Every structure is written in structure tokens, then in C-alpha cells.
Tab-separated table of C-alpha atoms and ligand atoms in Angstrom:
chain	number	residue	atom	x	y	z
B	109	MET	CA	17.746	-1.373	17.153
B	110	THR	CA	14.110	-0.541	17.847
B	111	ILE	CA	12.751	2.969	18.167
B	112	ASP	CA	11.513	2.330	21.717
B	113	ASN	CA	14.999	1.311	22.821
B	114	CYS	CA	16.557	4.497	21.582
B	115	ASN	CA	16.932	7.889	23.187
B	116	PHE	CA	17.502	10.626	20.625
B	117	ASN	CA	18.429	13.340	23.121
B	118	GLY	CA	20.886	15.765	21.530
B	119	LYS	CA	21.028	13.757	18.296
B	120	LYS	CA	20.083	14.527	14.718
B	121	VAL	CA	17.607	12.030	13.311
B	122	ILE	CA	16.603	11.717	9.657
B	123	VAL	CA	13.211	10.099	9.127
B	124	ARG	CA	11.925	8.850	5.769
B	125	VAL	CA	8.199	9.568	5.897
B	126	ASP	CA	5.465	9.186	3.317
B	127	PHE	CA	4.117	12.709	2.896
B	128	ASN	CA	2.845	11.966	-0.607
B	129	VAL	CA	-0.471	13.572	0.304
B	130	PRO	CA	-3.152	14.590	-2.220
B	131	LEU	CA	-3.251	18.316	-3.083
B	132	ASP	CA	-6.025	20.300	-4.760
B	133	GLU	CA	-5.433	22.656	-7.696
B	134	ASN	CA	-4.384	25.417	-5.278
B	135	GLY	CA	-1.761	23.223	-3.643
B	136	LEU	CA	-3.820	22.679	-0.500
B	137	VAL	CA	-3.729	19.310	1.257
B	138	THR	CA	-7.073	17.493	0.842
B	139	ASP	CA	-6.310	14.516	3.115
B	140	ASN	CA	-3.626	14.551	5.812
B	141	THR	CA	-3.953	10.868	6.841
B	142	ARG	CA	-0.346	10.179	5.869
B	143	ILE	CA	0.966	13.115	7.887
B	144	ARG	CA	-0.992	11.956	10.928
B	145	GLY	CA	0.271	8.393	10.410
B	146	ALA	CA	3.883	9.495	10.885
B	147	LEU	CA	3.255	11.571	14.024
B	148	PRO	CA	4.059	8.953	16.723
B	149	THR	CA	7.582	8.493	15.309
B	150	LEU	CA	8.169	12.200	14.701
B	151	LYS	CA	6.962	13.153	18.184
B	152	LYS	CA	9.130	10.490	19.809
B	153	VAL	CA	12.231	12.111	18.262
B	154	LEU	CA	11.204	15.609	19.349
B	155	ASN	CA	10.065	14.563	22.829
B	156	ASP	CA	13.402	12.836	23.413
B	157	GLY	CA	15.116	16.148	22.650
B	158	GLY	CA	16.331	15.177	19.196
B	159	ALA	CA	16.604	17.380	16.109
B	160	LEU	CA	14.212	16.072	13.471
B	161	ILE	CA	14.899	15.970	9.738
B	162	MET	CA	12.003	14.713	7.600
B	163	MET	CA	12.345	13.563	3.998
B	164	SER	CA	9.709	12.357	1.544
B	165	HIS	CA	8.725	12.145	-2.078
B	166	MET	CA	5.584	13.646	-3.556
B	167	GLY	CA	4.087	12.491	-6.846
B	168	LYS	CA	6.191	11.596	-9.858
B	169	PRO	CA	8.405	14.536	-10.845
B	170	LYS	CA	10.691	12.073	-12.691
B	171	GLY	CA	13.966	13.503	-11.441
B	172	LYS	CA	13.168	17.132	-12.272
B	173	VAL	CA	12.248	20.119	-10.110
B	174	ASN	CA	8.493	20.696	-10.378
B	175	PRO	CA	7.002	23.479	-8.209
B	176	LYS	CA	3.574	21.800	-8.326
B	177	LEU	CA	5.085	18.897	-6.396
B	178	SER	CA	7.077	20.975	-3.926
B	179	LEU	CA	6.842	19.874	-0.311
B	180	SER	CA	6.976	23.563	0.674
B	181	GLN	CA	3.197	23.415	0.104
B	182	ILE	CA	2.705	21.136	3.105
B	183	VAL	CA	5.014	22.806	5.643
B	184	LYS	CA	2.017	24.490	7.282
B	185	ASN	CA	0.122	21.191	7.604
B	186	VAL	CA	3.118	19.365	9.062
B	187	SER	CA	3.734	22.241	11.491
B	188	GLU	CA	0.127	22.134	12.680
B	189	ALA	CA	0.153	18.367	13.075
B	190	LEU	CA	3.480	18.328	14.925
B	191	GLY	CA	2.874	21.439	17.002
B	192	VAL	CA	6.233	23.007	16.078
B	193	ASP	CA	7.213	25.488	13.366
B	194	VAL	CA	8.742	23.249	10.723
B	195	LYS	CA	11.683	24.723	8.779
B	196	PHE	CA	12.172	23.962	5.091
B	197	ALA	CA	15.280	23.067	3.084
B	198	PRO	CA	14.562	23.898	-0.596
B	199	ASP	CA	17.197	21.487	-1.949
B	200	CYS	CA	17.311	18.082	-0.291
B	201	GLY	CA	20.723	17.361	-1.786
B	202	LYS	CA	22.276	20.571	-0.465
B	203	ALA	CA	20.766	21.012	2.973
B	204	GLU	CA	24.023	21.162	4.991
B	205	SER	CA	23.513	24.691	6.294
B	206	GLU	CA	19.866	24.161	7.331
B	207	VAL	CA	20.857	20.897	9.031
B	208	ALA	CA	23.808	22.535	10.833
B	209	ALA	CA	21.515	25.261	12.190
B	210	LEU	CA	18.926	22.780	13.457
B	211	GLN	CA	18.648	22.654	17.248
B	212	ALA	CA	17.291	19.978	19.593
B	213	GLY	CA	13.479	19.989	19.545
B	214	GLU	CA	13.376	21.612	16.099
B	215	ALA	CA	12.097	20.090	12.876
B	216	LEU	CA	13.226	20.470	9.269
B	217	LEU	CA	11.491	19.203	6.127
B	218	LEU	CA	13.610	18.531	3.043
B	219	GLU	CA	12.331	19.277	-0.473
B	220	ASN	CA	10.874	16.441	-2.587
B	221	LEU	CA	13.481	13.669	-2.886
B	222	ARG	CA	12.305	12.748	-6.368
B	223	PHE	CA	13.444	16.089	-7.771
B	224	TYR	CA	16.727	14.149	-7.955
B	225	PRO	CA	16.795	11.173	-10.385
B	226	GLU	CA	19.258	9.580	-7.947
B	227	GLU	CA	16.415	8.962	-5.477
B	228	GLU	CA	14.801	6.298	-7.662
B	229	GLY	CA	18.150	5.380	-9.212
B	230	LYS	CA	16.793	4.703	-12.690
B	231	PRO	CA	18.756	5.977	-15.706
B	232	VAL	CA	16.956	8.915	-17.317
B	233	GLY	CA	16.366	9.451	-21.037
B	234	ILE	CA	17.656	6.074	-22.191
B	235	ASP	CA	15.647	3.127	-23.382
B	236	LYS	CA	16.119	-0.309	-21.854
B	237	ALA	CA	16.769	-1.693	-25.346
B	238	ASP	CA	19.693	0.723	-25.888
B	239	PRO	CA	23.068	-1.095	-25.788
B	240	ALA	CA	24.368	1.663	-23.508
B	241	TYR	CA	21.595	1.060	-20.972
B	242	ASP	CA	23.568	-1.254	-18.682
B	243	ALA	CA	26.440	1.201	-18.390
B	244	ALA	CA	23.985	4.060	-17.719
B	245	LYS	CA	22.309	1.965	-15.042
B	246	LYS	CA	25.610	1.230	-13.348
B	247	GLU	CA	26.542	4.898	-13.399
B	248	MET	CA	23.164	5.872	-11.942
B	249	LYS	CA	23.496	3.286	-9.158
B	250	ALA	CA	26.830	4.868	-8.167
B	251	ARG	CA	25.205	8.307	-8.187
B	252	GLN	CA	22.354	6.922	-6.112
B	253	ALA	CA	24.774	5.634	-3.461
B	254	GLU	CA	26.456	9.040	-3.378
B	255	PHE	CA	23.106	10.822	-2.994
B	256	ALA	CA	22.127	8.419	-0.196
B	257	ARG	CA	25.478	9.116	1.511
B	258	LYS	CA	24.734	12.840	1.375
B	259	LEU	CA	21.327	12.326	3.027
B	260	ALA	CA	22.931	10.061	5.642
B	261	SER	CA	25.562	12.706	6.417
B	262	TYR	CA	22.838	14.985	7.803
B	263	ALA	CA	22.078	12.787	10.803
B	264	ASP	CA	23.260	10.438	13.567
B	265	TYR	CA	20.259	8.122	13.194
B	266	TYR	CA	18.097	6.920	10.304
B	267	ILE	CA	14.467	5.891	10.757
B	268	ASN	CA	12.309	4.514	7.962
B	269	ASP	CA	8.597	5.091	8.581
B	270	ALA	CA	7.405	5.157	4.963
B	271	PHE	CA	5.690	1.834	4.457
B	272	GLY	CA	4.119	2.988	1.178
B	273	THR	CA	7.571	2.931	-0.474
B	274	ALA	CA	9.027	-0.051	1.421
B	275	HIS	CA	8.865	-2.152	-1.750
B	276	ARG	CA	11.261	0.179	-3.548
B	277	ARG	CA	15.043	0.189	-3.297
B	278	HIS	CA	15.398	3.945	-3.448
B	279	ALA	CA	18.148	6.130	-1.990
B	280	SER	CA	16.062	7.290	0.959
B	281	THR	CA	14.173	4.040	1.577
B	282	ALA	CA	16.953	1.453	1.500
B	283	VAL	CA	20.346	2.526	0.100
B	284	ILE	CA	20.838	5.120	2.854
B	285	ALA	CA	20.632	2.352	5.470
B	286	ASP	CA	24.037	1.074	4.292
B	287	ASP	CA	25.592	4.185	5.837
B	288	PHE	CA	24.313	3.466	9.352
B	289	ASP	CA	25.315	0.558	11.583
B	290	LYS	CA	22.596	-1.600	13.126
B	291	ASP	CA	22.471	0.499	16.314
B	292	HIS	CA	21.758	3.701	14.381
B	293	LYS	CA	18.943	2.635	12.057
B	294	MET	CA	15.453	1.404	12.810
B	295	LEU	CA	11.873	1.146	11.625
B	296	GLY	CA	9.428	3.826	12.758
B	297	TYR	CA	6.249	2.993	14.663
B	298	LEU	CA	4.073	2.906	11.547
B	299	MET	CA	6.472	0.570	9.757
B	300	GLU	CA	6.727	-1.648	12.838
B	301	LYS	CA	2.932	-1.962	12.924
B	302	GLU	CA	2.678	-2.707	9.210
B	303	VAL	CA	5.393	-5.349	9.331
B	304	LYS	CA	3.818	-6.990	12.370
B	305	ALA	CA	0.347	-7.011	10.773
B	306	ILE	CA	1.712	-8.728	7.678
B	307	GLU	CA	3.642	-11.233	9.824
B	308	ASN	CA	0.445	-11.959	11.733
B	309	VAL	CA	-1.322	-13.110	8.604
B	310	MET	CA	1.543	-14.503	6.527
B	311	HIS	CA	3.445	-16.381	9.234
B	312	ASN	CA	1.372	-16.660	12.409
B	313	ALA	CA	-2.155	-17.031	11.092
B	314	GLN	CA	-4.672	-18.834	13.249
B	315	ARG	CA	-6.905	-21.154	11.269
B	316	PRO	CA	-9.222	-21.051	9.480
B	317	PHE	CA	-7.488	-18.356	7.446
B	318	THR	CA	-9.608	-16.691	4.749
B	319	ALA	CA	-8.471	-14.277	2.066
B	320	ILE	CA	-11.026	-12.175	0.245
B	321	ILE	CA	-9.449	-10.790	-2.902
B	322	GLY	CA	-11.394	-8.385	-5.080
B	323	GLY	CA	-10.676	-5.579	-7.491
B	324	SER	CA	-10.921	-5.190	-11.201
B	325	LYS	CA	-8.133	-7.281	-12.682
B	326	VAL	CA	-6.943	-10.804	-12.031
B	327	SER	CA	-3.614	-9.895	-13.637
B	328	SER	CA	-2.715	-7.474	-10.848
B	329	LYS	CA	-3.550	-10.023	-8.141
B	330	LEU	CA	-2.295	-13.277	-9.640
B	331	GLY	CA	0.990	-13.241	-7.718
B	332	VAL	CA	-0.923	-12.602	-4.515
B	333	ILE	CA	-3.411	-15.394	-5.167
B	334	LYS	CA	-0.678	-17.910	-6.017
B	335	ASN	CA	1.333	-17.164	-2.891
B	336	LEU	CA	-1.778	-17.270	-0.713
B	337	LEU	CA	-2.591	-20.781	-1.920
B	338	ASP	CA	0.220	-22.009	0.339
B	339	LYS	CA	-1.149	-20.121	3.339
B	340	VAL	CA	-4.930	-19.927	3.410
B	341	ASP	CA	-7.801	-22.351	3.977
B	342	ASN	CA	-10.355	-20.322	2.027
B	343	LEU	CA	-10.038	-17.956	-0.888
B	344	GLY	CA	-13.028	-15.909	-2.002
B	345	GLY	CA	-13.991	-12.575	-3.433
B	346	GLY	CA	-14.839	-10.698	-6.566
B	347	MET	CA	-12.771	-10.625	-9.704
B	348	GLY	CA	-14.108	-14.083	-10.542
B	349	TYR	CA	-15.439	-13.429	-14.055
B	350	THR	CA	-12.224	-14.616	-15.691
B	351	PHE	CA	-12.516	-17.835	-13.673
B	352	VAL	CA	-16.218	-18.282	-14.488
B	353	LYS	CA	-15.629	-17.762	-18.207
B	354	ALA	CA	-12.700	-20.192	-18.119
B	355	LEU	CA	-15.085	-22.748	-16.628
B	356	GLY	CA	-17.490	-22.246	-19.552
B	357	GLY	CA	-19.953	-19.785	-18.002
B	358	ASN	CA	-21.605	-16.833	-19.755
B	359	ILE	CA	-20.462	-13.593	-18.146
B	360	GLY	CA	-21.979	-11.112	-20.603
B	361	LEU	CA	-20.044	-7.834	-20.673
B	362	SER	CA	-18.395	-8.383	-17.289
B	363	LEU	CA	-14.781	-7.294	-16.872
B	364	HIS	CA	-12.409	-10.201	-17.483
B	365	GLU	CA	-9.086	-11.083	-19.039
B	366	ASP	CA	-9.233	-13.749	-21.768
B	367	ASP	CA	-5.481	-14.297	-21.829
B	368	LEU	CA	-5.537	-15.254	-18.165
B	369	MET	CA	-8.171	-17.984	-18.475
B	370	PRO	CA	-5.623	-20.852	-18.652
B	371	GLU	CA	-3.873	-19.414	-15.589
B	372	ALA	CA	-7.210	-19.185	-13.773
B	373	LEU	CA	-7.769	-22.888	-14.403
B	374	ASN	CA	-4.247	-23.617	-13.121
B	375	VAL	CA	-5.016	-21.695	-9.940
B	376	MET	CA	-8.212	-23.719	-9.434
B	377	ALA	CA	-6.312	-26.984	-9.934
B	378	ALA	CA	-3.524	-25.886	-7.572
B	379	ALA	CA	-6.108	-24.894	-4.959
B	380	LYS	CA	-7.673	-28.336	-5.142
B	381	GLU	CA	-4.299	-29.989	-4.719
B	382	LYS	CA	-3.488	-27.809	-1.714
B	383	ASP	CA	-6.890	-28.308	-0.103
B	384	VAL	CA	-7.774	-24.634	-0.371
B	385	ASN	CA	-11.505	-23.962	-0.715
B	386	ILE	CA	-12.244	-21.494	-3.490
B	387	TYR	CA	-15.471	-19.583	-3.089
B	388	LEU	CA	-16.131	-17.887	-6.397
B	389	SER	CA	-19.043	-15.519	-6.628
B	390	VAL	CA	-22.207	-17.418	-7.638
B	391	GLU	CA	-24.495	-14.502	-8.364
B	392	SER	CA	-24.019	-10.974	-9.649
B	393	VAL	CA	-25.903	-7.726	-9.503
B	394	CYS	CA	-25.635	-6.633	-13.113
B	395	GLY	CA	-26.101	-3.373	-14.958
B	396	GLN	CA	-26.547	-2.455	-18.611
B	397	ALA	CA	-24.127	0.442	-18.590
B	398	PHE	CA	-21.185	1.381	-16.381
B	399	LYS	CA	-23.050	4.069	-14.445
B	400	ASN	CA	-24.960	4.346	-11.189
B	401	ASP	CA	-28.482	4.770	-12.527
B	402	THR	CA	-28.396	1.926	-15.055
B	403	PRO	CA	-31.158	-0.719	-14.647
B	404	ARG	CA	-30.090	-3.450	-12.190
B	405	LYS	CA	-30.828	-7.157	-12.219
B	406	VAL	CA	-29.456	-10.182	-10.393
B	407	PHE	CA	-28.239	-13.168	-12.476
B	408	PRO	CA	-26.415	-16.396	-11.664
B	409	ILE	CA	-22.788	-15.519	-12.412
B	410	ASN	CA	-22.496	-18.090	-15.201
B	411	GLU	CA	-25.759	-17.044	-16.896
B	412	ILE	CA	-25.294	-13.333	-17.450
B	413	PRO	CA	-27.004	-12.235	-20.704
B	414	ASP	CA	-24.792	-10.794	-23.429
B	415	ASP	CA	-25.828	-7.158	-22.880
B	416	TRP	CA	-25.463	-7.150	-19.071
B	417	GLU	CA	-22.370	-6.576	-16.971
B	418	GLY	CA	-21.607	-7.948	-13.501
B	419	MET	CA	-20.988	-4.933	-11.260
B	420	ASP	CA	-21.550	-6.161	-7.704
B	421	ALA	CA	-21.757	-9.386	-5.721
B	422	GLY	CA	-25.287	-10.790	-5.500
B	423	PRO	CA	-27.100	-11.867	-2.301
B	424	ALA	CA	-26.324	-15.585	-2.761
B	425	SER	CA	-22.570	-14.860	-3.039
B	426	LEU	CA	-22.701	-12.657	0.038
B	427	GLU	CA	-24.494	-15.364	2.011
B	428	ILE	CA	-21.665	-17.816	1.265
B	429	TRP	CA	-18.886	-15.331	2.053
B	430	LYS	CA	-20.649	-14.263	5.245
B	431	LYS	CA	-20.535	-17.832	6.562
B	432	VAL	CA	-16.903	-18.290	5.551
B	433	ILE	CA	-15.769	-14.950	6.997
B	434	LEU	CA	-17.637	-15.351	10.280
B	435	GLY	CA	-16.146	-18.834	10.641
B	436	SER	CA	-12.565	-17.561	10.228
B	437	LYS	CA	-9.879	-16.783	12.788
B	438	THR	CA	-7.676	-14.824	10.388
B	439	ILE	CA	-8.949	-12.647	7.538
B	440	LEU	CA	-7.075	-10.813	4.842
B	441	TRP	CA	-9.164	-8.527	2.680
B	442	ASN	CA	-7.824	-6.839	-0.421
B	443	GLY	CA	-9.972	-5.231	-3.073
B	444	PRO	CA	-13.686	-4.380	-3.357
B	445	VAL	CA	-16.118	-7.049	-4.609
B	446	GLY	CA	-17.963	-4.623	-6.858
B	447	VAL	CA	-17.851	-1.149	-8.354
B	448	PHE	CA	-18.184	0.400	-4.914
B	449	GLU	CA	-17.604	3.950	-6.155
B	450	LEU	CA	-21.157	3.781	-7.615
B	451	PRO	CA	-23.588	3.723	-4.651
B	452	ASN	CA	-26.017	1.317	-6.350
B	453	PHE	CA	-23.209	-1.230	-6.729
B	454	ALA	CA	-21.519	-0.681	-3.366
B	455	VAL	CA	-23.787	-2.984	-1.362
B	456	GLY	CA	-21.648	-6.115	-1.686
B	457	THR	CA	-18.432	-4.365	-0.658
B	458	GLY	CA	-20.240	-2.741	2.280
B	459	GLU	CA	-21.503	-6.152	3.387
B	460	ILE	CA	-18.002	-7.649	3.251
B	461	ALA	CA	-16.751	-4.760	5.391
B	462	LYS	CA	-19.504	-5.546	7.919
B	463	TYR	CA	-18.700	-9.287	8.006
B	464	VAL	CA	-15.000	-8.597	8.516
B	465	ALA	CA	-15.843	-6.184	11.356
B	466	GLU	CA	-18.219	-8.722	12.906
B	467	ALA	CA	-15.650	-11.549	12.707
B	468	THR	CA	-13.105	-9.228	14.336
B	469	LYS	CA	-15.539	-8.536	17.166
B	470	ARG	CA	-15.803	-12.294	17.635
B	471	GLY	CA	-12.033	-12.600	18.036
B	472	ALA	CA	-10.618	-12.995	14.530
B	473	TYR	CA	-7.516	-11.091	13.404
B	474	SER	CA	-8.322	-9.026	10.312
B	475	LEU	CA	-5.989	-7.178	8.003
B	476	VAL	CA	-7.453	-4.887	5.363
B	477	GLY	CA	-5.103	-3.430	2.826
B	478	GLY	CA	-4.251	-2.480	-0.694
B	479	GLY	CA	-5.673	0.714	-2.126
B	480	ASP	CA	-9.391	0.472	-2.664
B	481	SER	CA	-10.329	-1.898	0.162
B	482	VAL	CA	-8.957	0.734	2.549
B	483	ALA	CA	-11.157	3.342	0.881
B	484	ALA	CA	-14.060	0.900	1.264
B	485	VAL	CA	-13.686	0.332	5.044
B	486	ASN	CA	-13.308	4.083	5.466
B	487	LYS	CA	-16.390	4.738	3.336
B	488	PHE	CA	-18.471	2.398	5.485
B	489	GLY	CA	-16.995	3.823	8.708
B	490	LEU	CA	-15.586	0.466	9.813
B	491	ALA	CA	-11.842	1.188	9.775
B	492	ASP	CA	-11.637	1.130	13.570
B	493	GLN	CA	-13.528	-2.166	13.759
B	494	VAL	CA	-10.951	-4.300	11.956
B	495	SER	CA	-7.622	-5.334	13.475
B	496	TYR	CA	-5.393	-3.386	11.119
B	497	VAL	CA	-5.792	-1.212	8.042
B	498	SER	CA	-2.610	-1.122	6.011
B	499	THR	CA	-1.522	2.217	4.577
B	500	GLY	CA	0.759	0.883	1.858
B	501	GLY	CA	-1.082	-0.468	-1.160
B	502	GLY	CA	1.735	-1.658	-3.410
B	503	ALA	CA	4.064	-2.535	-0.530
B	504	MET	CA	1.430	-4.637	1.159
B	505	LEU	CA	0.563	-6.471	-2.056
B	506	GLU	CA	4.226	-7.284	-2.678
B	507	ALA	CA	4.613	-8.542	0.892
B	508	ILE	CA	1.587	-10.820	0.436
B	509	GLU	CA	3.071	-12.011	-2.832
B	510	GLY	CA	5.961	-13.212	-0.695
B	511	LYS	CA	8.426	-10.673	-2.097
B	512	GLU	CA	11.094	-9.114	0.055
B	513	LEU	CA	10.557	-5.447	0.980
B	514	PRO	CA	13.908	-3.673	0.453
B	515	GLY	CA	12.969	-0.925	2.930
B	516	VAL	CA	12.498	-3.482	5.689
B	517	THR	CA	15.424	-5.732	4.784
B	518	ALA	CA	17.795	-2.753	4.708
B	519	ILE	CA	17.126	-2.285	8.415
B	520	LYS	CA	16.269	-5.683	9.772
B	521	GLY	CA	18.619	-7.664	7.510
W	714	AMP	P1	-8.029	-2.918	-7.529
W	714	AMP	O1	-7.297	-1.623	-7.600
W	714	AMP	O2	-7.502	-3.966	-8.467
W	714	AMP	O3	-8.231	-3.424	-6.135
W	714	AMP	O4	-9.463	-2.636	-8.150
W	714	AMP	C1	-10.359	-1.757	-7.542
W	714	AMP	C2	-11.377	-1.367	-8.557
W	714	AMP	O5	-12.043	-2.514	-9.008
W	714	AMP	C3	-12.443	-0.438	-8.029
W	714	AMP	O6	-12.311	0.781	-8.689
W	714	AMP	C4	-13.741	-1.133	-8.377
W	714	AMP	O7	-14.705	-0.251	-8.898
W	714	AMP	C5	-13.319	-2.106	-9.447
W	714	AMP	N1	-14.235	-3.239	-9.584
W	714	AMP	C6	-14.597	-4.118	-8.629
W	714	AMP	N2	-15.493	-5.000	-9.130
W	714	AMP	C7	-15.697	-4.671	-10.418
W	714	AMP	C8	-16.513	-5.201	-11.480
W	714	AMP	N3	-17.314	-6.243	-11.282
W	714	AMP	N4	-16.460	-4.607	-12.680
W	714	AMP	C9	-15.637	-3.548	-12.897
W	714	AMP	N5	-14.853	-3.006	-11.943
W	714	AMP	C10	-14.878	-3.551	-10.722
């Protein structure tokens, strides 16, 4: 079932949203992007004349009630965004009476799902090495299914619109779907868009297809890089110091991972075999300390002096990537190419954002996603000039790694 094909008039609808919004020390929401992201789905339910039940996690309470992570703190923000007075159920596992009282056109927010260990379904207080772990895990899985059944009992329909947790098999993101038949469960609008954007690059990419992968650690992106080798024509980006060192270059104090050097060489060999062009950085803007006002100097990336650290992509690297990006029909960008939080080392990342926007203007499909690259396009005011900005960091990375997303499979099969 798709959300557009469904009329929720007179029905109760439970929607898994991602309201894991940042709060300040007074419990006030500092960025409501995630609330706004869920609005099209939530409004569709209300406009159809449905009764809306929203559920989410916030932070990591680890299965215990923690007032600092109570969703009661965001009721006002959700009410303002939705334009209705949202009611609150202070115990998501015992919300029968609030749900029963809910009328068509009304909205109810359940308390933080992760106050229950059953939401994540991981055994609590027992080490994996403990011989009793397997039994504890089995018991917790049964409790998780029961908890999911309770959540399902509140509603006629289940919608998952929380892409940020789509890579987790939690009670509210996947297990609950077992209690609805295929005509009573669906992805929300945000999830539909995310899934389509990923399909566009992973399965329907027009060539040339270029992936720009940056960030601080090769280790966190290795799975992504390996899977992309079967998909892309060009692979470029930051994070190359481990590669450069493995090839015998001097990288000074630049961030790298020695234990991954053999793997980096394997990736280069595999790329050659698969006819994927690898565009490592060739030049770095370096600093002498990890701070904004440190002296800056540009060095070839394989000739960085011992007391300097590569902190941004140099002009020669940017020139190469500019050509490659502007010549592409599909672009996937994940991760900044420098320490973009420090203004003096943000130039390279800003340039990449501009090239991706320019290529998009010329007709390329561009997907930007995964934590910090999203912050980067926002910082440079270019978010509306790329084809799609993904909201789910970890979920998007796992999808690009080629892993199944339990939250999507639970609905689409
Ligand atoms: P990730 O979460 O893996 O995408 O990494 C993002 C982080 O990588 C950002 O905080 C950047 O500041 C950092 N980063 C990017 N390039 C470098 C670099 N050359 N040296 C140290 N950190 C970097």
C-alpha cells in the first residue's frame, strides 16, 4: 500500500517519526528540521479525517525513564508545526486510554519509545561473553514482539516515516509491521523520498556516476567504498591520507589509519580491475595545529613535512574534482573534504558543494547525505540546489553499503 492510495478517514493511524531533535540545557528545541520533515505525512492523516498517533525515540535513555529525554518537552513544537493541540501519553506502553479518547482530526504523541528496553530489543545488563547471553537475547526478542504488538494495537494503520532509524530492527521501526497486513502498512512521504533517492543512485544511475567520499576515517567508509566500486565510474574525495601513506607518500601529521593501509591498497587494485577511476587528493592545505588560526601552507599531498597536518583539499585537488563532478550525470556526496567546522579549512568543502550544485543545474542527479555533508550544504546555503539531501546519516550509509534496511523491508518485503 502507498500513502497516496490510502484514505484514513475515521481510522486510527500510528506513525513512527524521527523526533530525535536537539534540545538545549533548558529542554528547548534548537533545530526543528526533523519535525518539519514529518509534516507532509502527519498532515495527510489529519486532513483525511484520521486520528493521528505519533511515536519516536529521543537520545539514548538505554531502556530507562529519563526526564531529560522526555518527548513532553517537544509537544509545543509539534503542536505549532502541525497546527493542532497535540495530546501527550506519558507511557508509550500503556497508552490505551489516551488512544481510546482520541477523535478524528486529533493528534497524540507517545512518550519516548526507548524508555522501554524492548524498543531496541537488546538484553540489558548482560555481557555478550556471558554464557546466559543467548537465552537473555531470546527472551528480550519475545518481549520486543509483545511490545510491538501493544503499539500496533493502538491503530488500524502503521506508517513508518523515520528514515533515520530505518537501518535498525526495533519494535517501532520494523517488528510492529508484522502485526499489519500489506494493505494497512506503508512508508511515509519522507521515507518514500529517501528510498527513491537511494534507488536513483544505486540502481538507476545515469553515467558517468561519481561518488565523492570524505570525512575523517577510512574505517567508517570502507564498506561504502567497496560497494560503490561495483557502481561508480569515478571515486574521489578527502580521507585519502591513508591511501597516500600506503603508496609511500609523506603525510606528516595528517589523520590516517595505519592498520587500514593494506586494505587501501586492495581498494586501489580492485578499482583498477573494475575500471573505476580513483581521484585521490593531490594537494593539501595544511596547518601546524588543529585550530582555525594556525599558519596555513599548501603542500603536495605526498610531500607534507613531518610537523604539518593536511586539513583541507588544495587548489590542484579541487581543480581535478571540479572537472570530474561537472562531467557527471549522477553524483553521490558523503563527507566533507576538510575540517569544514574551522572556517579557514572550509574552502574545499564549500567548493565541492558549489560544483555539485552547478552539475545539478546542468542536469545531473545529485544525492548528498550522511551527517556532516548535509551540515556542509546547509552551511553554504546550497541544500535547495542539489537533487536530494538525505536526512538519515547511518541509514543512508548502510543503504549505500548495499545492506538491507529492516524498516523498509518490513513494509515493502
Ligand atoms: P565523517 O563523520 O566521517 O563524515 O567525518 C566528518 C568529519 O571529518 C568532520 O568533522 C571533519 O572536520 C573531519 N575531517 C575532514 N577532513 C579532515 C582532515 N583532513 N583531518 C581531520 N579531520 C577531517
